[in-house]
Coordinates of C-alpha atoms (C1' of nucleotides) in Angstrom, one line a residue:
Chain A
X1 CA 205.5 4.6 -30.1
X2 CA 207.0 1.4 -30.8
X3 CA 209.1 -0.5 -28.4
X4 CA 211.6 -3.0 -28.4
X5 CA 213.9 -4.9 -30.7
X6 CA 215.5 -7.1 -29.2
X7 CA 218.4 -5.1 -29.3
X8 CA 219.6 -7.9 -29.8
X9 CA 223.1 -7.9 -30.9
X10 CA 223.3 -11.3 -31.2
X11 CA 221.1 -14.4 -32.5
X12 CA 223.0 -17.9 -32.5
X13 CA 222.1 -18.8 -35.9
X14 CA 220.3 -18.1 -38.7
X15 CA 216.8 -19.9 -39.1
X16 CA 219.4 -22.6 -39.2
X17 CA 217.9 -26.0 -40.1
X18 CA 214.7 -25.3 -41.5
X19 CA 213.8 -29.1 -42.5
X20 CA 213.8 -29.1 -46.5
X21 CA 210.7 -28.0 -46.5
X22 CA 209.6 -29.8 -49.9
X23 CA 209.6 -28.2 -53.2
X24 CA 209.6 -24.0 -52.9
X25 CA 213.3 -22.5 -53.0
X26 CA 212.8 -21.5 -49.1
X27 CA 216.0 -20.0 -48.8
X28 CA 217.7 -19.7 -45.9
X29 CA 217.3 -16.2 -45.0
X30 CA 219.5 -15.3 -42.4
X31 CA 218.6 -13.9 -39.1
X32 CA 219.9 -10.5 -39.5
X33 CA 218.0 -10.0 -42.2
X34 CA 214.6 -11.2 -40.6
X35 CA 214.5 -8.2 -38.6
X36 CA 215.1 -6.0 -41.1
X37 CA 213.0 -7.3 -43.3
X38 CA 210.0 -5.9 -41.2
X39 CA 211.6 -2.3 -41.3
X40 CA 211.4 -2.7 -45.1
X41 CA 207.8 -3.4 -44.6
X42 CA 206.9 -0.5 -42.8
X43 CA 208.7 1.8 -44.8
X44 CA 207.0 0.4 -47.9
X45 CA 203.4 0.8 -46.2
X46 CA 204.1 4.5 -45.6
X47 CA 205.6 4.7 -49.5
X48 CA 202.2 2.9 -50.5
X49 CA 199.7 5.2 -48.5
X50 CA 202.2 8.1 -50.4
X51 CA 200.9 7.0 -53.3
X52 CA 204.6 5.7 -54.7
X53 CA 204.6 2.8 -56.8
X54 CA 208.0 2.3 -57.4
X55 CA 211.3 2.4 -55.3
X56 CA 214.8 1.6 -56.3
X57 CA 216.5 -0.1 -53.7
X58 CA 219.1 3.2 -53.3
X59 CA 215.7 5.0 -51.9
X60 CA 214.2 2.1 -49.9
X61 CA 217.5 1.1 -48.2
X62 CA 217.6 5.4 -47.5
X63 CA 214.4 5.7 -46.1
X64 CA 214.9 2.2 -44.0
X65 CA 218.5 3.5 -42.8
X66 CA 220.6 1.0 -44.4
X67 CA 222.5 0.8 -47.3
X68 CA 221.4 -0.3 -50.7
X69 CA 223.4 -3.2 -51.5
X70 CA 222.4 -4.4 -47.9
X71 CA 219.0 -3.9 -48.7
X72 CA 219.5 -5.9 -51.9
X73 CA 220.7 -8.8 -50.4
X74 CA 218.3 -9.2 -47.8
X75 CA 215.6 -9.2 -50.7
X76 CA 217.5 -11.7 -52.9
X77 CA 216.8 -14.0 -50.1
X78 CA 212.7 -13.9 -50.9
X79 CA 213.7 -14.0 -54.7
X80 CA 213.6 -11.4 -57.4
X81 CA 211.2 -9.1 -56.9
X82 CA 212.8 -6.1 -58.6
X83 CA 213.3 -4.9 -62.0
X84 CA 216.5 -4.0 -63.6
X85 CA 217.0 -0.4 -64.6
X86 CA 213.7 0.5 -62.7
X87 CA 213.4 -0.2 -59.6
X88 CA 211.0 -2.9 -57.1
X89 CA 206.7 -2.5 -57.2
X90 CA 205.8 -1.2 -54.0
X91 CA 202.7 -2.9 -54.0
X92 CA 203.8 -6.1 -54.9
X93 CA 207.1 -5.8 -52.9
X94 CA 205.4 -5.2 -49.9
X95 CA 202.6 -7.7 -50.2
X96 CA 205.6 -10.1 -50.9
X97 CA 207.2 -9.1 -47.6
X98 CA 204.1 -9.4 -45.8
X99 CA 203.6 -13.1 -46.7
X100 CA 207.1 -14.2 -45.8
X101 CA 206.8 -12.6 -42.5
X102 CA 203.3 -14.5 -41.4
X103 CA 200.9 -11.6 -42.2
X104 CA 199.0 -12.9 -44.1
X105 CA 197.5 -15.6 -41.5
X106 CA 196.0 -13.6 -38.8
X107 CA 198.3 -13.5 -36.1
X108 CA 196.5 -13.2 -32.2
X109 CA 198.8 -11.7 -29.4
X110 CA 197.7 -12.3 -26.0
X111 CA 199.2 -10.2 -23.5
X112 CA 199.7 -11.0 -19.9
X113 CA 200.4 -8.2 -17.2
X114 CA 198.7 -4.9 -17.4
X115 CA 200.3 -3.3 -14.9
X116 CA 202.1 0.0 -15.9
X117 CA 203.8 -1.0 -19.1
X118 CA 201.5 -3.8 -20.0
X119 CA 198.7 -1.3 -19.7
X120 CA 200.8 1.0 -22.3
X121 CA 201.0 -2.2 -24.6
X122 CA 197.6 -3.1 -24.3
X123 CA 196.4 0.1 -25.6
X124 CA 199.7 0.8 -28.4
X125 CA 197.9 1.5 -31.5
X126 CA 200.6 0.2 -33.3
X127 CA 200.2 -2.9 -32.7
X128 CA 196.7 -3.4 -34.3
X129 CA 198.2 -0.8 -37.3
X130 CA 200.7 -3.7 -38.0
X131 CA 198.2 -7.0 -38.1
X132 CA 199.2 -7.6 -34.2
X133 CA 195.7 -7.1 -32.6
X134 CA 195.6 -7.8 -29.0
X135 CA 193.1 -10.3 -28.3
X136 CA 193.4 -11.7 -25.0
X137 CA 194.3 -9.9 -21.8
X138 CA 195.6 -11.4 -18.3
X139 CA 196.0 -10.2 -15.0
X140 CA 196.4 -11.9 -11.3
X141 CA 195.6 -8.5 -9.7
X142 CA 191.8 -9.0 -8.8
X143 CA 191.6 -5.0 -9.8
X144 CA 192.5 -5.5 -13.1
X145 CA 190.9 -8.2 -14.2
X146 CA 187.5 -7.9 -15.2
X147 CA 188.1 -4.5 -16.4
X148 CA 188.0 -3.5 -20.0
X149 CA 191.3 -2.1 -21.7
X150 CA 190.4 -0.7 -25.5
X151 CA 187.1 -3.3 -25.4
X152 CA 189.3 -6.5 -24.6
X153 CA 188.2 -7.8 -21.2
X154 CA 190.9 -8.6 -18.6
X155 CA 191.1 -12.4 -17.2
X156 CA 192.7 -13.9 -14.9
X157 CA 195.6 -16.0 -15.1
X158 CA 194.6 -18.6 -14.9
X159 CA 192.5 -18.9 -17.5
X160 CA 195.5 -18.4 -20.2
X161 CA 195.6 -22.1 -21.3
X162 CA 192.0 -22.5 -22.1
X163 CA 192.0 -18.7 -23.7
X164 CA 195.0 -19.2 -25.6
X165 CA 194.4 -22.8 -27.2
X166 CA 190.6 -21.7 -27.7
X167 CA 191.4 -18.4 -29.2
X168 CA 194.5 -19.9 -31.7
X169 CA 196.5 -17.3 -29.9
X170 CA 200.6 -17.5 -31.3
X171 CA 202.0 -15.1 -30.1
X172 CA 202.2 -14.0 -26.3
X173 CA 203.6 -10.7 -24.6
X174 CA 204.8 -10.8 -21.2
X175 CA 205.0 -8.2 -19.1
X176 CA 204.9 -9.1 -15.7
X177 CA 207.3 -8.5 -13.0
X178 CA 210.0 -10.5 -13.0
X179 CA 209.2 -12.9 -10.6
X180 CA 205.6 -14.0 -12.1
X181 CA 207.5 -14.5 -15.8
X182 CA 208.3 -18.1 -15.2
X183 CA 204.8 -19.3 -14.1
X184 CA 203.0 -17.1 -16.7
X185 CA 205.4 -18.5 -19.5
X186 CA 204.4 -22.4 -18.4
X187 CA 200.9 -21.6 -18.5
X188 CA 201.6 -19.7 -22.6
X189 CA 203.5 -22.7 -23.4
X190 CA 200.5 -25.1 -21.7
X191 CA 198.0 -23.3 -23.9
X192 CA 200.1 -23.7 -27.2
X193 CA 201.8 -20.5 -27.6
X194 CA 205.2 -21.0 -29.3
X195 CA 206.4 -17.6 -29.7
X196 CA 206.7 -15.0 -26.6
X197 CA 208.0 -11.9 -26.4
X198 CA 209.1 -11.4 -22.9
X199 CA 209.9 -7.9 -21.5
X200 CA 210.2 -9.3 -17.9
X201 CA 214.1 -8.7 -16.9
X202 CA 214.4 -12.6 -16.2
X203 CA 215.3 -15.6 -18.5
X204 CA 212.9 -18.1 -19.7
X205 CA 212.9 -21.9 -19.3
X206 CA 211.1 -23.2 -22.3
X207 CA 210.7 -26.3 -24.3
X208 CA 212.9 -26.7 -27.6
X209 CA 210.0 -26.0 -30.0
X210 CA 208.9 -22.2 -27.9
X211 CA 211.0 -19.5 -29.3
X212 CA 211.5 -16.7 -26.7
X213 CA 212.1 -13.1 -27.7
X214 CA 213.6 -10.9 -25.1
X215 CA 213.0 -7.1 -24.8
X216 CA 215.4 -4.9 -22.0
X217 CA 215.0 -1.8 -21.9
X218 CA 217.2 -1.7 -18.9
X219 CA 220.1 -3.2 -21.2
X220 CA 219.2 -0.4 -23.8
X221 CA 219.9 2.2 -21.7
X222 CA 223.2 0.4 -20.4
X223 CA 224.6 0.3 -24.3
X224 CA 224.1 3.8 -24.0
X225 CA 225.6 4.6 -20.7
X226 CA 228.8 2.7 -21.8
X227 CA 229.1 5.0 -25.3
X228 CA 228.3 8.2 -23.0
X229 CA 231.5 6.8 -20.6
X230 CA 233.3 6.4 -23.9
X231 CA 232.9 9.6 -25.3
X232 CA 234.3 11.0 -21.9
X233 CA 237.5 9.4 -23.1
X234 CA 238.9 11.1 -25.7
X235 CA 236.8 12.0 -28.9
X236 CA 237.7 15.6 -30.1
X237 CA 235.6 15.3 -33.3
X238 CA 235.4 18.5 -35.1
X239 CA 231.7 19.2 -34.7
X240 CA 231.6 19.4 -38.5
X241 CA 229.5 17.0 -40.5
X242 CA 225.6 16.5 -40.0
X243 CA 223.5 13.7 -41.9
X244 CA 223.6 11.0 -39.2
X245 CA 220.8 8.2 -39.3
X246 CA 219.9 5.8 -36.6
X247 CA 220.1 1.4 -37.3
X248 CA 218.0 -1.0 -36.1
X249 CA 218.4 -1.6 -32.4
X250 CA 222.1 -1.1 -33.2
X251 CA 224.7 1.8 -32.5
X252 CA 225.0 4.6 -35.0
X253 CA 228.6 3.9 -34.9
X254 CA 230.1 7.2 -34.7
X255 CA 232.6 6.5 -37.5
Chain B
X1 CA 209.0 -5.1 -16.8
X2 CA 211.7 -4.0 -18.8
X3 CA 211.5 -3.3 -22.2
X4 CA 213.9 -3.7 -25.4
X5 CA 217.1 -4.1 -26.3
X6 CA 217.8 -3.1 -30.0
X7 CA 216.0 -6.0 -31.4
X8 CA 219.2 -5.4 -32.6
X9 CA 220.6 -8.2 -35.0
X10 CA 223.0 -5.9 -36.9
X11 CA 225.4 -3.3 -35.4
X12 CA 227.6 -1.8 -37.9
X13 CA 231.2 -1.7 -36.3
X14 CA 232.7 -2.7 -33.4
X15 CA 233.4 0.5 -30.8
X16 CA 235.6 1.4 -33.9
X17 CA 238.1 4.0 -33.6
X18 CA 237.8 4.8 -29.9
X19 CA 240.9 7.3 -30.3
X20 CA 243.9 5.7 -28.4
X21 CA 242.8 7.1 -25.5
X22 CA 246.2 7.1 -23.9
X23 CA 247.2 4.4 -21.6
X24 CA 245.4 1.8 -20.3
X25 CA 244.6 -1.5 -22.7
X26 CA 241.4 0.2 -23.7
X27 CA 241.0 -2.8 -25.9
X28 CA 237.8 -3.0 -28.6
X29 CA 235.3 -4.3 -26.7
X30 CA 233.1 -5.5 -29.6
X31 CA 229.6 -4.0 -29.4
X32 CA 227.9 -7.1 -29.6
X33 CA 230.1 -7.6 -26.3
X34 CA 228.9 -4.3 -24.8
X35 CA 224.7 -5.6 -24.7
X36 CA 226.2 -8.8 -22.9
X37 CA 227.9 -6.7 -20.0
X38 CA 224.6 -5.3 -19.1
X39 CA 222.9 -8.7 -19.1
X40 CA 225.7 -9.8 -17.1
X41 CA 225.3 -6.9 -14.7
X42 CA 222.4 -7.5 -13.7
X43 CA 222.5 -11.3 -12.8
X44 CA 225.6 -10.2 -10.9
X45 CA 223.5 -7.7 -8.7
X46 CA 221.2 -10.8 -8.4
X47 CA 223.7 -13.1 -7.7
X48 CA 224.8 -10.7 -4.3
X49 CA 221.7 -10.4 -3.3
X50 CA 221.2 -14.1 -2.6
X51 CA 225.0 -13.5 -1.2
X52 CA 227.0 -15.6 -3.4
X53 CA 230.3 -14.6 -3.4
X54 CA 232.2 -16.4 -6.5
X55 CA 230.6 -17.8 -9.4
X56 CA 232.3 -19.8 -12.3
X57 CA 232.2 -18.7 -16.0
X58 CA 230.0 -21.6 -16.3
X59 CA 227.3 -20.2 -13.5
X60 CA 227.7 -16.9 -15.0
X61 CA 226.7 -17.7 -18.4
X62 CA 224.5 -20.3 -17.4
X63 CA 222.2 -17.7 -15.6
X64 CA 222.6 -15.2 -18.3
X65 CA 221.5 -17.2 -21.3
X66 CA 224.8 -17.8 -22.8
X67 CA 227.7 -20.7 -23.2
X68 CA 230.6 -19.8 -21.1
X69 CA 233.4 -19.4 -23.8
X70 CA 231.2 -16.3 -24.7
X71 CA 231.2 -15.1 -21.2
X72 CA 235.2 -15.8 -20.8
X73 CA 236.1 -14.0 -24.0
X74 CA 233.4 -11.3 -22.9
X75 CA 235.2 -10.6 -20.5
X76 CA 238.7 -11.0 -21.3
X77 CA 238.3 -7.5 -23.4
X78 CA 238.0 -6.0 -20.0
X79 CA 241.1 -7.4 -19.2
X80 CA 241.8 -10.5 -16.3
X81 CA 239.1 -10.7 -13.4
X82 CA 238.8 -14.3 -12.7
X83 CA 240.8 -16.3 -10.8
X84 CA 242.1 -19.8 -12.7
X85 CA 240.4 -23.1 -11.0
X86 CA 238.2 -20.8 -8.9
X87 CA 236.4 -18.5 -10.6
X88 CA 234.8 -14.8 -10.3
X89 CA 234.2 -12.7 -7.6
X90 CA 231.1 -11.3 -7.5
X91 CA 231.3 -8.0 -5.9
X92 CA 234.6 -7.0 -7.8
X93 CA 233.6 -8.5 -11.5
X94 CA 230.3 -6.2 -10.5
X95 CA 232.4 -2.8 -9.6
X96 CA 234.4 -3.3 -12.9
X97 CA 231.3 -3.9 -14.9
X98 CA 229.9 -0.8 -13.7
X99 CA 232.8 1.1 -14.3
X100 CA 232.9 0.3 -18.1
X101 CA 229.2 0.4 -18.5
X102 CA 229.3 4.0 -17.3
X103 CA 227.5 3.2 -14.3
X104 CA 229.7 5.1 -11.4
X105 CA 229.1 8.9 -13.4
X106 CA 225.3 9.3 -12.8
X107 CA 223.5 9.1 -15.7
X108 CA 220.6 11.6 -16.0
X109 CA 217.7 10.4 -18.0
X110 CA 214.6 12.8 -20.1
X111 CA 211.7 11.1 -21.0
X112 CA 210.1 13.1 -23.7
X113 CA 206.4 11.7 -24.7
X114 CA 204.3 10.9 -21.6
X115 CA 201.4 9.3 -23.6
X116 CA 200.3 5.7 -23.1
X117 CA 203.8 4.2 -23.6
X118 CA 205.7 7.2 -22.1
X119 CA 203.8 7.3 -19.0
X120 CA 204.6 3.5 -18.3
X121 CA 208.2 3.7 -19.0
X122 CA 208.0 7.1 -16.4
X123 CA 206.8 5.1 -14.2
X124 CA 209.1 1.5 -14.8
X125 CA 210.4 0.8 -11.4
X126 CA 213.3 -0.8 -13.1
X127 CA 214.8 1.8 -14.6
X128 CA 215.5 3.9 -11.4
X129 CA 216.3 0.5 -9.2
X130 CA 219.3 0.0 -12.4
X131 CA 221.0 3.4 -11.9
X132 CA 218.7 5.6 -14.5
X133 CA 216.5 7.8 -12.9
X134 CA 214.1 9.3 -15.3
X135 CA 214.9 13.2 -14.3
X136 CA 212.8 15.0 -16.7
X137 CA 209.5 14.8 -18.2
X138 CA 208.6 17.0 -21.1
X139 CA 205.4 16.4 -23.5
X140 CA 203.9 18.5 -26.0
X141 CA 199.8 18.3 -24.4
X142 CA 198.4 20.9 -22.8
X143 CA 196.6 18.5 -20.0
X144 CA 200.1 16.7 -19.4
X145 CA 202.3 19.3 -19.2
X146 CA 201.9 20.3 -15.6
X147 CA 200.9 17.4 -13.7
X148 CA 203.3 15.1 -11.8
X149 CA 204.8 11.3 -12.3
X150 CA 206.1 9.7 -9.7
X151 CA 207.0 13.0 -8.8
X152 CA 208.7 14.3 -11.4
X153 CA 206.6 17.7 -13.1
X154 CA 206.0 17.0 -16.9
X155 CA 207.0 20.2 -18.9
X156 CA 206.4 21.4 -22.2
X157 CA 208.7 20.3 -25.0
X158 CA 209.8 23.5 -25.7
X159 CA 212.0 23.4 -22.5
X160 CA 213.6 20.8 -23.6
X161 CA 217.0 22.0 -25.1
X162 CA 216.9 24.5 -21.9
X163 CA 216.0 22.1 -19.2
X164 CA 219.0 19.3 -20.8
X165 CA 221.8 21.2 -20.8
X166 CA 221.3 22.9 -17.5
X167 CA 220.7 18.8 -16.2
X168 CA 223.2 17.5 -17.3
X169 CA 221.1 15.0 -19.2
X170 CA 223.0 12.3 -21.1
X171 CA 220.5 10.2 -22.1
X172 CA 216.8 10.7 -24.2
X173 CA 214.1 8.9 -24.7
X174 CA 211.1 9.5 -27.2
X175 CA 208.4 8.2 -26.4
X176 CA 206.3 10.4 -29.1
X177 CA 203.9 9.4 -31.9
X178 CA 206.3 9.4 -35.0
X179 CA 205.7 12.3 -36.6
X180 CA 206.9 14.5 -33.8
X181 CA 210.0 12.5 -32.6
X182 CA 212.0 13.9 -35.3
X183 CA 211.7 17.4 -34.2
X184 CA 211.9 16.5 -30.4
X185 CA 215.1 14.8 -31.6
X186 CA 216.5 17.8 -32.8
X187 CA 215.5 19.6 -29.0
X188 CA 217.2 16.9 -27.7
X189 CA 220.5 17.1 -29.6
X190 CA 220.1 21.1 -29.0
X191 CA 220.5 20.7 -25.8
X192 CA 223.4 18.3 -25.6
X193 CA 221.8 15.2 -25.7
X194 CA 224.3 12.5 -27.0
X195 CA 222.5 9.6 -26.7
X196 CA 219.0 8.6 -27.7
X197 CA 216.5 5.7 -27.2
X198 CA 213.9 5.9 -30.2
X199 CA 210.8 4.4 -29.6
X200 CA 208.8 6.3 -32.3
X201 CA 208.9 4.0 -35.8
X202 CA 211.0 6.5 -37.8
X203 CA 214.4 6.7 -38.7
X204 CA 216.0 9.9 -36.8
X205 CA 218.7 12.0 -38.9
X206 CA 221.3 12.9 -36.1
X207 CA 224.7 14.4 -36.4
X208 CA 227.9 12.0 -36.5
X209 CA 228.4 12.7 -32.6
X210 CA 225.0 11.5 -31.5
X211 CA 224.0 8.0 -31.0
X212 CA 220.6 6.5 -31.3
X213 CA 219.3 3.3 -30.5
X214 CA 215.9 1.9 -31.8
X215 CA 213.6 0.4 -30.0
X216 CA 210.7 -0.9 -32.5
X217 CA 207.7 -3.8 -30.5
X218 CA 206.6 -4.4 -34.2
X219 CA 209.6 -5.3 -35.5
X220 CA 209.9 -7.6 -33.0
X221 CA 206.3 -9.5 -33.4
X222 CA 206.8 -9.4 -36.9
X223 CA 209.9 -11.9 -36.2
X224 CA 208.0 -13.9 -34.6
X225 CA 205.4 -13.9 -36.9
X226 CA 208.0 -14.9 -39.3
X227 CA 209.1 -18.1 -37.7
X228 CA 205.3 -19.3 -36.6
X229 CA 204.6 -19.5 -40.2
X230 CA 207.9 -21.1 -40.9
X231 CA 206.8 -23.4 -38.6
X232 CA 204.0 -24.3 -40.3
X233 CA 206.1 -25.1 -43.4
X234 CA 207.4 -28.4 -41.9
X235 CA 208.8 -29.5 -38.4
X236 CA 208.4 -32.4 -37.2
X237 CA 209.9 -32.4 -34.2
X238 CA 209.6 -34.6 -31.9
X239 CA 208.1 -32.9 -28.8
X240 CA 210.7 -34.1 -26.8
X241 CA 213.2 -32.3 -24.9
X242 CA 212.7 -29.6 -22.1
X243 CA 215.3 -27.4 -21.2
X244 CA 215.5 -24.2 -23.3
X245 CA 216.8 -21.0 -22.4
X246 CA 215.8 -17.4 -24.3
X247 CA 218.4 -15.6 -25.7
X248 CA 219.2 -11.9 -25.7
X249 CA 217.0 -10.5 -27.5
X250 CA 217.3 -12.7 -30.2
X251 CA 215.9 -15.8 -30.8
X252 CA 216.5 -19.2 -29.8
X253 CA 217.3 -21.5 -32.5
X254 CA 214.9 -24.3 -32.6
X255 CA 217.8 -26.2 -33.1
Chain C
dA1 C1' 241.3 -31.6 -10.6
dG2 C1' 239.1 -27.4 -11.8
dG3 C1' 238.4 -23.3 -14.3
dT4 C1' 240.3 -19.1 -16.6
dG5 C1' 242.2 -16.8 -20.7
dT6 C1' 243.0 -17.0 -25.5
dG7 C1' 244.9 -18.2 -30.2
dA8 C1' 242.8 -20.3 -34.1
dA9 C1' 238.9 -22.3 -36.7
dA10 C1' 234.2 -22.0 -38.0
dT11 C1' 230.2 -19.0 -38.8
dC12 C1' 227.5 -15.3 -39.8
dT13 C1' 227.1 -10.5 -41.8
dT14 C1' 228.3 -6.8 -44.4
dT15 C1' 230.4 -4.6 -48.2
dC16 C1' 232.4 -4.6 -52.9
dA17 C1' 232.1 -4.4 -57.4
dC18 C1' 230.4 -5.9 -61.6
dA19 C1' 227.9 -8.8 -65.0
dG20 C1' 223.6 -8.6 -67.1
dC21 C1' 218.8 -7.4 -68.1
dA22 C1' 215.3 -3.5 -69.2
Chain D
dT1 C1' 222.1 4.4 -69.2
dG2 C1' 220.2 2.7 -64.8
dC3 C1' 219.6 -0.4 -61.4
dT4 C1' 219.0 -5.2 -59.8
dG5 C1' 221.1 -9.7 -58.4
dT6 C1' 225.0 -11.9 -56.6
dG7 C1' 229.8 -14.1 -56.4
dA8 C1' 233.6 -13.1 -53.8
dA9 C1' 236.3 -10.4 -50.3
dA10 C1' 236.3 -8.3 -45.9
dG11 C1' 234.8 -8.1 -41.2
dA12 C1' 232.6 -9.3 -37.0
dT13 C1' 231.1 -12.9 -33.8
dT14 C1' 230.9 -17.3 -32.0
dT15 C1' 232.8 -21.7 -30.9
dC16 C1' 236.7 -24.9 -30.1
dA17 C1' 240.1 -26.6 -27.6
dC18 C1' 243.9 -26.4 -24.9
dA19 C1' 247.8 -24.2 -22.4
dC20 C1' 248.4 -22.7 -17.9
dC21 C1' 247.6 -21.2 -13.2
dT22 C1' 245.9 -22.5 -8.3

DNA sequence: AGGTGTGAAATCTTTCACAGCA
DNA sequence: TGCTGTGAAAGATTTCACACCT
């Protein structure tokens, strides 16, 4: 059970500006392709445990739910990787993808709010399956805190700064009610968090340098409601054909 | 607490071909438009609460998290709501965002998966306070099925295409470990199901008339995994400026 | 003045289609 | 022969900037 991508039509630019960096060819690599770019990298750790070696990128781009000269694209952002009339090395594809996107530093996730879906988050096995081990968990509710939740220890609040600049926590989860996002984002930002991932219906006030990712459910559902109201419209399509596949956090469009 | 939208950077068409319906402007309404509206929506309702009665496309967008040209041409595809040198009302822009989003039919929602991450989002206050009631429960364990959430019975999975159709159930979640969301899937779409929030990391094969949205938390960490280590590459920025705003579930450019 | 609605320009993404290496 | 890598075309989205109503 994975959650949310932002479903995030949208994203104002690409990683934009990235400072010439100095000497590597640091592409751009557009936005878009960020995103999917982590699909890729699931789909090549399940090839890997299948004992596959090689993919062609007709296969990958299948099994990822996009098309191939999509998929091709995306990769030619990293470099080639691949190998004419054969196909790319899962092994080294994927170990590839997983430096580009961060994994290979350790990445620590604090979460803050285990209330109903925090509590869900807390314990998502996924996230520890995918190099995103929780390692810090806050609370204000004096009942949760001092708890355990899988062996992580609940703390208050308050204590996020110290926790988080002590523990080289980057990345930080909220899931709060919307009212407490705010304050719980200042104090994440105070402790030297730069990248949140806020499921709290509210928007974020952060400094320049603090990227904010926003997950809402709510908004999901909405997308969905609007297609359902759509369909009431007029669709007579001849129940024929079958193979669908589902996109990233975007519409199957019903072509 | 809400959760996410399609991290979605992508989308593949527009509404597309909705089928000349047959006389009002019906016009496009691009999707990326479509996850706006529900953003929109809700700082609407928040907006009435607090009883504001007009707000400016400026206000509007300001509160939302984007520039107001965006909001104006947002809305424009709905067709002319504002009033020049005054602005919105609240309460009417509100009603006509409802009505397009879907929001006046009710929308019945299953949940099917009532494990860690299911049994929050049973639970998400948000959901029913946003017009989706969670109306059925279905999970494949022998100690779930039976008990109650929030007052709702859990039953077993094999109800599923049974307990839809009779419902009138429009929209799905799964909320299953990935190997069985494909088969629930298929329940689902048995029993009429036309719309699907995924939550399980695995591509769903659906016919051409079913829509499915993907919800992946991963996929989401993993982008920002991928812009704290491009931070690390070179930045420099002067820790100046304040202000920030998160975007829809995308990220905010570092400009 | 003040603020909406909207063509037209600028961007970002996706798709085509094919040259070129294995 | 097969499949990658990629310019160039096509599309979608965002941003400008300004005419036009109140």
């Amino acid at each position: 059970m994975s959650l949310p991508p932002a479903t995030g039509p949208d994203g104002p630019a690409a990683v934009a500006d990235a400072p010439s960096d100095g000497d590597r060819p640091v592409r751009p690599v557009p936005e878009a392709t960020v995103s999917r770019l982590a699909v890729y990298l699931r789909v090549l750790g399940e090839l890997r445990e299948a004992g596959v070696e090689t993919v062609s990128s007709e296969e990958l781009a299948g099994a990822s739910g996009v098309n191939s000269a999509k998929l091709r694209k995306d990769l030619s952002y990293l470099g080639s990787y691949g190998v004419r009339g054969v196909g790319y090395d899962v092994a080294s594809l994927q170990g590839r993808l997983q430096g580009e996107l961060g994994m290979d530093h350790r990445q620590a996730v604090a979460l803050v709010g285990v209330g109903n879906l925090g509590h869900a988050l807390a314990g998502y096995a996924g996230f520890a399956g995918r190099g995103f081990p929780v390692s810090a968990l806050f609370d204000v509710d004096d009942d949760l805190v001092g708890i355990d939740i899988n062996g992580i220890r609940v703390r208050h609040v308050r204590d996020i700064p110290e926790v988080c600049a002590g523990g080289g926590v980057t990345i930080g989860m909220i899931a709060t009610p919307g009212p407490a996002a705010q304050a719980v984002c200042d104090l994440l930002v105070q402790g030297g968090v730069q990248s949140i991932l806020n499921f709290a219906p509210v928007l974020l006030q952060v400094p320049e340098d603090v990227e904010v990712r926003k997950v809402d459910l709510s908004v999901e559902l909405q997308v969905l409601a609007f297609h359902v109201a759509r369909r009431h419209g007029a669709d007579g399509q001849a129940p024929g054909a079958r193979a669908g596949s589902e996109t990233n956090g975007s519409v199957v469009s019903p072509r």
